[in-house]
Tab-separated table of N, CA and C in Angstrom:
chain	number	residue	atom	x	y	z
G	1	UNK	N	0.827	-1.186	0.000
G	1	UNK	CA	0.000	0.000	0.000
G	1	UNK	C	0.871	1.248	0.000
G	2	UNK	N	0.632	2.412	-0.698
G	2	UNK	CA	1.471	3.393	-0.748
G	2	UNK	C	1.241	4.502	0.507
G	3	UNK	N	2.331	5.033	0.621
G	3	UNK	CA	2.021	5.716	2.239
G	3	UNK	C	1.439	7.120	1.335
G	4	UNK	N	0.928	7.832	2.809
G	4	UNK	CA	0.276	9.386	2.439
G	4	UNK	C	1.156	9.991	2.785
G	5	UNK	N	0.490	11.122	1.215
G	5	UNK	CA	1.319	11.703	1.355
G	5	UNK	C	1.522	13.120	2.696
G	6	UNK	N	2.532	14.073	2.414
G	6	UNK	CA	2.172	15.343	3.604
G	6	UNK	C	0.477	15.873	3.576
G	7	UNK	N	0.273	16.108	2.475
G	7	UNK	CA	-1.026	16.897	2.137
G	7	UNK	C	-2.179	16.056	2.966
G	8	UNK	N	-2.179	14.703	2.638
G	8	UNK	CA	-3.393	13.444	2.924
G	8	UNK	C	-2.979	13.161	4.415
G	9	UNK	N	-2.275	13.336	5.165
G	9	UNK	CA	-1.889	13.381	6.654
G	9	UNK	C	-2.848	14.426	7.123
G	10	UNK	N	-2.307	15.549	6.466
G	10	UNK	CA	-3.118	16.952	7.501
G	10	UNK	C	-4.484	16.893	7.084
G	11	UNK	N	-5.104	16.542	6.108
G	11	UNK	CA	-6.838	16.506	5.888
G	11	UNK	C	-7.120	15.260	6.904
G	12	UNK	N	-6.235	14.297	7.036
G	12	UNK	CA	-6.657	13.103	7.851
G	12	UNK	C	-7.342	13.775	8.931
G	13	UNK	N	-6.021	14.457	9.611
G	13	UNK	CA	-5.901	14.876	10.942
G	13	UNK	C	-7.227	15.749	11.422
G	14	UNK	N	-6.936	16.410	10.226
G	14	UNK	CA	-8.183	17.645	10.187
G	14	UNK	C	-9.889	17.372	10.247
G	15	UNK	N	-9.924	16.428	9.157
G	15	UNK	CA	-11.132	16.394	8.936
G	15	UNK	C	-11.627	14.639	8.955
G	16	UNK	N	-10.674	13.939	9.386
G	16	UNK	CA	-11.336	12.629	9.271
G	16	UNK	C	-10.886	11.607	7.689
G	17	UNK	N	-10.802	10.376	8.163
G	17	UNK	CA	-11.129	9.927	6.811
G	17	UNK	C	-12.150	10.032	5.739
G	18	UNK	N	-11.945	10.589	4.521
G	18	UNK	CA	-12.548	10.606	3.192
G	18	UNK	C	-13.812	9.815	3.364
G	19	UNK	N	-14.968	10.362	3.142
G	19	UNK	CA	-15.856	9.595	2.423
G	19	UNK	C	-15.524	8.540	2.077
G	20	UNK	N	-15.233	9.083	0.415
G	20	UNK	CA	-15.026	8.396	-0.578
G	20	UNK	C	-13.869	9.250	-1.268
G	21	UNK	N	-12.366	8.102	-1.747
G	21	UNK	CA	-11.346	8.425	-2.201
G	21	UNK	C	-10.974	7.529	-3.407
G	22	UNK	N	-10.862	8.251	-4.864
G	22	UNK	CA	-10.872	7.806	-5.845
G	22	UNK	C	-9.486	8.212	-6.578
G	23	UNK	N	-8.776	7.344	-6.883
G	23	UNK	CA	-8.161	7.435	-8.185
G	23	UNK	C	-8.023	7.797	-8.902
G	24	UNK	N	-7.746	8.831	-9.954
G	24	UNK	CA	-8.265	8.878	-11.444
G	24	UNK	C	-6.894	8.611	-12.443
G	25	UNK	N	-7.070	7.864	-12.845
G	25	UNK	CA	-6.061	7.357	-13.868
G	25	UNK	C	-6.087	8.472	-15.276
G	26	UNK	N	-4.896	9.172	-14.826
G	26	UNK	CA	-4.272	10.175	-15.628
G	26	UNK	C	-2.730	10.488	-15.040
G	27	UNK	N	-1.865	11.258	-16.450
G	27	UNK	CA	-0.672	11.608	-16.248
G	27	UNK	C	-0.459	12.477	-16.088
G	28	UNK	N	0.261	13.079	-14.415
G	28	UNK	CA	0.134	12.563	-13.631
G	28	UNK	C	-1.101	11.995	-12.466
G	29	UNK	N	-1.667	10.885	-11.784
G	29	UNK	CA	-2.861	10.319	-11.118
G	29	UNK	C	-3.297	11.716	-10.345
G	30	UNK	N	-4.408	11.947	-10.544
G	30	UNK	CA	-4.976	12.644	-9.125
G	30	UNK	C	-5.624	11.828	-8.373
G	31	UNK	N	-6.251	11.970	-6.895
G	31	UNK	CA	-6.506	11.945	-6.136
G	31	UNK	C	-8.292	12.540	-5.686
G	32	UNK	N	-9.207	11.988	-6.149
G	32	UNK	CA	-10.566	13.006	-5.895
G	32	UNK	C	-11.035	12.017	-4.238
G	33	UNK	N	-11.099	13.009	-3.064
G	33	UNK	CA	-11.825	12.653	-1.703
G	33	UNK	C	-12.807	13.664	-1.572
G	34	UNK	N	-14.059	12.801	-1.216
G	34	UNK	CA	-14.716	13.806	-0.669
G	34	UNK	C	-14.921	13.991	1.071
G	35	UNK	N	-15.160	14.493	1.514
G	35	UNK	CA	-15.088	15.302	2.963
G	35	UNK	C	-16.257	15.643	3.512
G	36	UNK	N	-17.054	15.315	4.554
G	36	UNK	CA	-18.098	15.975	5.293
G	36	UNK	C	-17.481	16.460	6.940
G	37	UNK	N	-17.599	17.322	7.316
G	37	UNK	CA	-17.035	17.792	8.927
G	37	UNK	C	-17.441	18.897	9.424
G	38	UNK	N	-17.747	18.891	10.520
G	38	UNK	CA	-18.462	20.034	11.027
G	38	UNK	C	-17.470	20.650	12.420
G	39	UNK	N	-17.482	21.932	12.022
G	39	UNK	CA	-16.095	22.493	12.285
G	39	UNK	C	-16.959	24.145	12.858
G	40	UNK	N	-16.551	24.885	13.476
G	40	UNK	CA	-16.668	26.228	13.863
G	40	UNK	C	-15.418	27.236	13.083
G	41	UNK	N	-14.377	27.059	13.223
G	41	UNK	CA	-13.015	27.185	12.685
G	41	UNK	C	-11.855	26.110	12.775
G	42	UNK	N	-10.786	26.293	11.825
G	42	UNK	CA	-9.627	25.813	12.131
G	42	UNK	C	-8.582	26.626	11.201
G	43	UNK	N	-7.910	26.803	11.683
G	43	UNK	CA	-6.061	26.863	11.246
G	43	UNK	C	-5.761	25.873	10.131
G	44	UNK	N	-4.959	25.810	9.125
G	44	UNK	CA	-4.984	24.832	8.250
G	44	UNK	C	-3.399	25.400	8.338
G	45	UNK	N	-2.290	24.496	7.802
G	45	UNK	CA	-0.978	24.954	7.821
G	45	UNK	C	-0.871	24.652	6.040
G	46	UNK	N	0.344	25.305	5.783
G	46	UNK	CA	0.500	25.150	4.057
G	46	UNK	C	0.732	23.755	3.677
G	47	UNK	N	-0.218	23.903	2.685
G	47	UNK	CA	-0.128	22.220	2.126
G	47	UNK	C	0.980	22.232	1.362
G	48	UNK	N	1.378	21.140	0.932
G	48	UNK	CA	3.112	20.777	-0.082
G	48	UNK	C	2.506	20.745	-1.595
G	49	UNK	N	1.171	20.495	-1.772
G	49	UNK	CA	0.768	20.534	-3.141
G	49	UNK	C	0.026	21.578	-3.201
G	50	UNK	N	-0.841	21.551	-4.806
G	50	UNK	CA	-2.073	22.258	-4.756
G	50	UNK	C	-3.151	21.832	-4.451
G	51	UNK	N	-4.192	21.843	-4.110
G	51	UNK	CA	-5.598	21.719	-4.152
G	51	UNK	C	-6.787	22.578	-4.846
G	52	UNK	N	-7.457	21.832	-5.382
G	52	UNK	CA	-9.101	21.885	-5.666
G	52	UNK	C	-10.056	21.881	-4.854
G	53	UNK	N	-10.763	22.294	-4.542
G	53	UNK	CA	-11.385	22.764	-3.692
G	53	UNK	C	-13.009	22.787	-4.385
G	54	UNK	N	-13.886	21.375	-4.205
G	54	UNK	CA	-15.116	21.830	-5.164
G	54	UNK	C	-16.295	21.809	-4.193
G	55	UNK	N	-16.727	23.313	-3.556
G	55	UNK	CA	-17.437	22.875	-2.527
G	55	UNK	C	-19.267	22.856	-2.606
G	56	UNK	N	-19.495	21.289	-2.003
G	56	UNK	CA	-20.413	20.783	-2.389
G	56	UNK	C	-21.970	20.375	-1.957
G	57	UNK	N	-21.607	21.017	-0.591
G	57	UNK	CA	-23.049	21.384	0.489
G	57	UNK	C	-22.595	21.776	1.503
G	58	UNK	N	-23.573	21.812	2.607
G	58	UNK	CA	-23.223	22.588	4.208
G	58	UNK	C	-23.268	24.081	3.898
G	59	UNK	N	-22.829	24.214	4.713
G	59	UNK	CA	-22.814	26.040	4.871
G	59	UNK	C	-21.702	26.920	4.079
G	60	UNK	N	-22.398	28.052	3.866
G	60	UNK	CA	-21.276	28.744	3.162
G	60	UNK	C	-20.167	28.692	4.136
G	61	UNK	N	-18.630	29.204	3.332
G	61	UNK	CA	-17.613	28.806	4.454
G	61	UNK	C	-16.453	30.145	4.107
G	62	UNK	N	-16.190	30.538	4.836
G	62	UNK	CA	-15.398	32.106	4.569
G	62	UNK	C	-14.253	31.454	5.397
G	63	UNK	N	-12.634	31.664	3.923
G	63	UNK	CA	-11.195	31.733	4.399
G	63	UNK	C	-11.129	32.349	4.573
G	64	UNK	N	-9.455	32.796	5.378
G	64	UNK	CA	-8.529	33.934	4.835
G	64	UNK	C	-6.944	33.265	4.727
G	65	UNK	N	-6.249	33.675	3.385
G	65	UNK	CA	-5.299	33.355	3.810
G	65	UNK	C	-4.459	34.593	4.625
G	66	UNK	N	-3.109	33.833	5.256
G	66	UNK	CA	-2.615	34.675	6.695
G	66	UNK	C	-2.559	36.183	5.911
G	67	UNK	N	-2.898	36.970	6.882
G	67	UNK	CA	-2.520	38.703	6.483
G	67	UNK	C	-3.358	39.576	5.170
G	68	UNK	N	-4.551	38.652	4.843
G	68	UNK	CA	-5.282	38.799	4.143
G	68	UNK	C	-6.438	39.049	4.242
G	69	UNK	N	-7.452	39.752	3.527
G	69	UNK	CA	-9.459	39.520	3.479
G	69	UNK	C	-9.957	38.689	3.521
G	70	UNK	N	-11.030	38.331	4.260
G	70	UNK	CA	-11.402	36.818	3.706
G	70	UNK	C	-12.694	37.003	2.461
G	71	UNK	N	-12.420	35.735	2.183
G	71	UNK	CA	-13.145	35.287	1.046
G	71	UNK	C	-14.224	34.181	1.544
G	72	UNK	N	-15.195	34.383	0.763
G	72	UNK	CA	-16.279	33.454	0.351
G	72	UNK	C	-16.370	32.563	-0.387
G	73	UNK	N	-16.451	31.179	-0.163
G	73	UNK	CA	-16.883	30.098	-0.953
G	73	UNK	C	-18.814	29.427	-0.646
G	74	UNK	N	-19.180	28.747	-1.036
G	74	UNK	CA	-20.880	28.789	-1.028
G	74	UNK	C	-20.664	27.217	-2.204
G	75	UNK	N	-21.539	26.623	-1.964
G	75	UNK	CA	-22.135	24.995	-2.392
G	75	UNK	C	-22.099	25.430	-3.673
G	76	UNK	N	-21.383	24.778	-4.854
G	76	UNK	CA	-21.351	25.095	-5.969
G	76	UNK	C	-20.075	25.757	-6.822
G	77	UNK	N	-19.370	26.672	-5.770
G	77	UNK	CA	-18.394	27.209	-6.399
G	77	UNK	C	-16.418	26.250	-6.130
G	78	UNK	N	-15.984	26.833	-6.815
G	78	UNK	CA	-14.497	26.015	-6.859
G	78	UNK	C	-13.719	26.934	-6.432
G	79	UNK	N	-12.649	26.222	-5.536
G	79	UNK	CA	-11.526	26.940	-4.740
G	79	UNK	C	-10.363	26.313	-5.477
G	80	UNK	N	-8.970	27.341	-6.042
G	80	UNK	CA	-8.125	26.629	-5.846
G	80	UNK	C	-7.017	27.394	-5.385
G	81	UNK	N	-6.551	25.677	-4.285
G	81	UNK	CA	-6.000	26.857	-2.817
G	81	UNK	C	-4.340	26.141	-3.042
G	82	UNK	N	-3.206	27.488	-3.699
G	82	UNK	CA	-2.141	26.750	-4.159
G	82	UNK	C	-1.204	26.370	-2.524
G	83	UNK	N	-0.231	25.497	-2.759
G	83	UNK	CA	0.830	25.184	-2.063
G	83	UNK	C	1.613	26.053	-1.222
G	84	UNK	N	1.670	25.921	-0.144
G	84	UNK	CA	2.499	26.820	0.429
G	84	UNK	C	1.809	28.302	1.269
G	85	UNK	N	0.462	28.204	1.484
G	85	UNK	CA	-0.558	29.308	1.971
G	85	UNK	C	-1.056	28.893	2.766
G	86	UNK	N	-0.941	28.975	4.033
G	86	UNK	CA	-1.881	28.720	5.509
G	86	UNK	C	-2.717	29.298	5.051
G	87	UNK	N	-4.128	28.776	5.607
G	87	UNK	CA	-5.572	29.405	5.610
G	87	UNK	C	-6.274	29.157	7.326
G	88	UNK	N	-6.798	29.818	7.052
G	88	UNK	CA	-7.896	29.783	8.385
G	88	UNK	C	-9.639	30.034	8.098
G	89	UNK	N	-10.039	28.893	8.096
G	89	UNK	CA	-11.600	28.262	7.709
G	89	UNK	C	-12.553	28.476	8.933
G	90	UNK	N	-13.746	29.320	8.451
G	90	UNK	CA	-14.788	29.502	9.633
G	90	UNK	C	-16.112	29.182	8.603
G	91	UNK	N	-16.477	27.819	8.662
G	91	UNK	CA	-17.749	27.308	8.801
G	91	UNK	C	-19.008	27.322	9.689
G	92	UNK	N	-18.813	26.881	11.181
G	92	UNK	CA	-20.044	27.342	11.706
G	92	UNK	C	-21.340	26.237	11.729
G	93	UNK	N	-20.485	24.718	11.769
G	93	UNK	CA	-21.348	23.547	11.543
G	93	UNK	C	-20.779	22.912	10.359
G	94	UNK	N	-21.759	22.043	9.905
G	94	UNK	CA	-21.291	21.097	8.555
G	94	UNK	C	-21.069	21.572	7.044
G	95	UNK	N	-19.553	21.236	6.478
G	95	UNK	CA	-19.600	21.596	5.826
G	95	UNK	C	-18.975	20.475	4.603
G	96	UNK	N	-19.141	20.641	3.258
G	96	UNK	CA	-19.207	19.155	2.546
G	96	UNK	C	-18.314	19.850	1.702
G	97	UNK	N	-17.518	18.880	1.130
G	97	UNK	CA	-16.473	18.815	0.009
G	97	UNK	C	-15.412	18.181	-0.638
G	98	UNK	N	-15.413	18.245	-1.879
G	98	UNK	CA	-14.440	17.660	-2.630
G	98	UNK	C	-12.995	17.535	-3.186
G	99	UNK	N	-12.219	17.386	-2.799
G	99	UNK	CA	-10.721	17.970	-2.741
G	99	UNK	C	-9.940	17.354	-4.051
G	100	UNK	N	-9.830	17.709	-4.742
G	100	UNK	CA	-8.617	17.262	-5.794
G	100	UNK	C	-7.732	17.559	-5.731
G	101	UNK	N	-6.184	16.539	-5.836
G	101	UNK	CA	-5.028	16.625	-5.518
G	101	UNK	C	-4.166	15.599	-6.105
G	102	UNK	N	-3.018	15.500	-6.489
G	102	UNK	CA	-1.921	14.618	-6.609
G	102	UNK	C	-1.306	13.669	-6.246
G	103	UNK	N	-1.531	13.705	-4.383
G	103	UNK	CA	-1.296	12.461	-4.061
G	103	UNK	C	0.230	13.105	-3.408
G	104	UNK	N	0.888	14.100	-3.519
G	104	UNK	CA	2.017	14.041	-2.844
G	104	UNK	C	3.155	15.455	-3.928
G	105	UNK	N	3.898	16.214	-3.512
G	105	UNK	CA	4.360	17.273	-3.814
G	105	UNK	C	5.402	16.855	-5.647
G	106	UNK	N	5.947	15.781	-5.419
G	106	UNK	CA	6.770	15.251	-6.482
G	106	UNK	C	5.903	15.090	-7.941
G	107	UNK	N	4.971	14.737	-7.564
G	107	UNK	CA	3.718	14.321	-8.539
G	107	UNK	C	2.970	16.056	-9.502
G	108	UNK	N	3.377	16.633	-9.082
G	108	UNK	CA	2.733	18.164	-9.621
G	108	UNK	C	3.270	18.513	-10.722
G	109	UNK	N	2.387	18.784	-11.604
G	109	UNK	CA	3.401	19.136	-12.895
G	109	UNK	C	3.618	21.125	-12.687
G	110	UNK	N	4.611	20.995	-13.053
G	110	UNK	CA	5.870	22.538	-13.181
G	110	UNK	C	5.046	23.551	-12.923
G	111	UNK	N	3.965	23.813	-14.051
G	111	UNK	CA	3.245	24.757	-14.789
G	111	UNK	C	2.106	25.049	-13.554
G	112	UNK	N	2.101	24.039	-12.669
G	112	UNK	CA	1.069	24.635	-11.449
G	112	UNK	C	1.903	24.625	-10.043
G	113	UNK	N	2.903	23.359	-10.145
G	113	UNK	CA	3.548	23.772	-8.852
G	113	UNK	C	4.298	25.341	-8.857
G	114	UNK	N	4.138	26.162	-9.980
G	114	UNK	CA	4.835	27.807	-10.015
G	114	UNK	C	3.980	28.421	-9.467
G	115	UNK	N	2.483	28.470	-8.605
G	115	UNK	CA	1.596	29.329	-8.211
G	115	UNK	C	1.911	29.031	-6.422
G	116	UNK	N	3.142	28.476	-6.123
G	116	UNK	CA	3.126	28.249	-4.902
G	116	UNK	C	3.529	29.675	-3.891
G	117	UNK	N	2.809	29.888	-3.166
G	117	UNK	CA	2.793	31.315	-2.539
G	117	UNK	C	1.882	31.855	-2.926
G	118	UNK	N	1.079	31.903	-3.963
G	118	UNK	CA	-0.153	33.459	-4.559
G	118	UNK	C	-1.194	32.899	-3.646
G	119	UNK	N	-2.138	33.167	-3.579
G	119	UNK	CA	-3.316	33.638	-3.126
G	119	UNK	C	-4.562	32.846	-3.476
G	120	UNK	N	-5.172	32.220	-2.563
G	120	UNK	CA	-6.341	31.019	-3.225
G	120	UNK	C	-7.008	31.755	-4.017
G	121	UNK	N	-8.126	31.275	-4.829
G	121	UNK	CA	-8.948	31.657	-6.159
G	121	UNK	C	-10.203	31.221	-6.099
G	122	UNK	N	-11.091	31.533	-5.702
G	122	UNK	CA	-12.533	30.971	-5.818
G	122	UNK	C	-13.370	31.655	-7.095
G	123	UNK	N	-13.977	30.504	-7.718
G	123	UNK	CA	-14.731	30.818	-9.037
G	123	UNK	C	-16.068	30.144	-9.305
G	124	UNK	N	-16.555	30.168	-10.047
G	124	UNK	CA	-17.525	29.432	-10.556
G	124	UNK	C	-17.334	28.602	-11.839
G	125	UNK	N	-17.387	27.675	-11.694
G	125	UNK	CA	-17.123	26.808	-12.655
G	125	UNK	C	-18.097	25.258	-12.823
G	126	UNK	N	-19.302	25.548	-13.369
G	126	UNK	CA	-20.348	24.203	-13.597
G	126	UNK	C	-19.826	23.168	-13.955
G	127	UNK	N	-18.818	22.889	-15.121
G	127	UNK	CA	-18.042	21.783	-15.490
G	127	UNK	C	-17.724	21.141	-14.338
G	128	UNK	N	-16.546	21.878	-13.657
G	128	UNK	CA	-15.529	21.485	-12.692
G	128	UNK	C	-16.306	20.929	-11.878
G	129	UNK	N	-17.379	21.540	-11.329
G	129	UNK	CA	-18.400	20.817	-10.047
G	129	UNK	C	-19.300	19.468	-10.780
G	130	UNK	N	-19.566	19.714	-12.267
G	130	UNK	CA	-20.721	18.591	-12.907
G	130	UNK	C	-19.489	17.143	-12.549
G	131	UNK	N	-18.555	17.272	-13.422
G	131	UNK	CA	-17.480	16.221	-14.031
G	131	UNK	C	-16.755	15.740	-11.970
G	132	UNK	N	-17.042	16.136	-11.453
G	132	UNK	CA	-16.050	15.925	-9.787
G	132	UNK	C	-17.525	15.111	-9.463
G	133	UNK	N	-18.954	15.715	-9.276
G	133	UNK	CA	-19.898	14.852	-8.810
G	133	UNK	C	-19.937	13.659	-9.833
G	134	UNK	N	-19.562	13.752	-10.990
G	134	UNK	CA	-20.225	12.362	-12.002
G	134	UNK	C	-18.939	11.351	-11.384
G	135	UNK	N	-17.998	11.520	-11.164
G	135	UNK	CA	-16.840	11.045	-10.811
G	135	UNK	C	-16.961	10.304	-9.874
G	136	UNK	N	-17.260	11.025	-8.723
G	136	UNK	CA	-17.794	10.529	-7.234
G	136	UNK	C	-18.866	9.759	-7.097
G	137	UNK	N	-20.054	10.011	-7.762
G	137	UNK	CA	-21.096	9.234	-8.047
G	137	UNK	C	-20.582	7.583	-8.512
G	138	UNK	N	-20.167	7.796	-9.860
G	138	UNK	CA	-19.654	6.932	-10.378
G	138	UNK	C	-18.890	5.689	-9.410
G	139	UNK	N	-17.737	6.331	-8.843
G	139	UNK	CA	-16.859	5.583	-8.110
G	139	UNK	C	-17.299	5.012	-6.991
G	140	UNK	N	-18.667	5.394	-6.606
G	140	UNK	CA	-19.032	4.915	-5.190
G	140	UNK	C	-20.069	4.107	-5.667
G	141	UNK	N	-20.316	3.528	-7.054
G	141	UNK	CA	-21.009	2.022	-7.376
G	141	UNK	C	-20.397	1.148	-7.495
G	142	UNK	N	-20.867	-0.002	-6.673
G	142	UNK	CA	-20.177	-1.465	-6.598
G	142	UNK	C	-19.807	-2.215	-8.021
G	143	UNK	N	-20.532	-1.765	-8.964
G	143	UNK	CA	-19.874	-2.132	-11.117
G	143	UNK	C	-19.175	-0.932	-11.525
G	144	UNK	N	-18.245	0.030	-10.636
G	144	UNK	CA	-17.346	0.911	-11.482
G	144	UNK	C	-16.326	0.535	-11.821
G	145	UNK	N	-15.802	0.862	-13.229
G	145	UNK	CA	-14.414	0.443	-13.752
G	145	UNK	C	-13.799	1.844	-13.851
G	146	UNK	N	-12.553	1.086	-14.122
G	146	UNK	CA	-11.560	2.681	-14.762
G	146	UNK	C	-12.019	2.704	-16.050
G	147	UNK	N	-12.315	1.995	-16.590
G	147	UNK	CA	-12.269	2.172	-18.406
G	147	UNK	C	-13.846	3.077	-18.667
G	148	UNK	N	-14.825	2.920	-17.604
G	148	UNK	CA	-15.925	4.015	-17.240
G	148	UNK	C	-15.483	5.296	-16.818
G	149	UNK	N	-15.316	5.401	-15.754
G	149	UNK	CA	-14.376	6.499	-14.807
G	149	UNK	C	-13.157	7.477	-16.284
G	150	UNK	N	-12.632	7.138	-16.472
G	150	UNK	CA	-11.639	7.313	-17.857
G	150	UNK	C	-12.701	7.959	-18.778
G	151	UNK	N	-13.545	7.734	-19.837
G	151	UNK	CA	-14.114	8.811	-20.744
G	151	UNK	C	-14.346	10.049	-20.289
């Protein structure tokens, strides 16, 4: 079994084991978990990768990263929160979500591990949230293949 990586330690710690943690067979593999936890605040320390951030029920949930405004995320919209940025999360009860990731800092290709230090990004993006639920859906039926999962 392959060990976790830094990133998959501190969500452990944080928020519990994954739902549901999927695979996706691509070069390089990501990593799709989803997350339910009900939290008031927490401290988050800088992750070693990037993350996706596709958040997917519970309550709206307002970051900040350190020395910064905070921002708003809300059920529907996409975060992406690069490498190397402590945040501090105030939910306020349950909050649901989907994390996409790499699996470990070595695994990142160039062209995104260069956003390490800027500033998370929250957007709207229907794709990103449709294609992460069909994914999750998918993977959590007892007849899923990769060669399904894959188109």
């Amino acid at each position: 079994m392959q060990s976790l990586s830094m990133t998959q330690r501190t969500l452990y710690r944080m928020f519990g084991r994954p739902e549901l943690q999927y695979r996706i067979p691509s070069g390089p593999p990501l990593l799709l978990e989803r997350y339910r936890a009900v939290m008031d605040t927490a401290s988050i320390p800088p992750f070693d990768e990037p993350l996706l951030l596709i958040h997917t029920g519970g309550k709206q949930m307002s970051y900040r990263p350190a020395a910064h405004d905070a921002r708003i995320s809300s059920p529907g919209l996409v975060s992406l929160l690069p490498a190397g940025v402590p945040l501090e999360f105030a939910i306020g009860g349950v909050g649901e979500g989907m994390l996409l990731h790499f699996g470990g800092q070595r695994r990142v290709p160039a062209w995104l591990a260069s956003r390490v230090g800027r500033l998370p990004t929250t957007f709207i993006d229907n794709v990103i949230v449709t294609i992460g639920q069909q994914i999750a859906s998918a993977a959590g039926q007892p007849h899923a293949t990769e060669e399904y999962l894959a188109v």
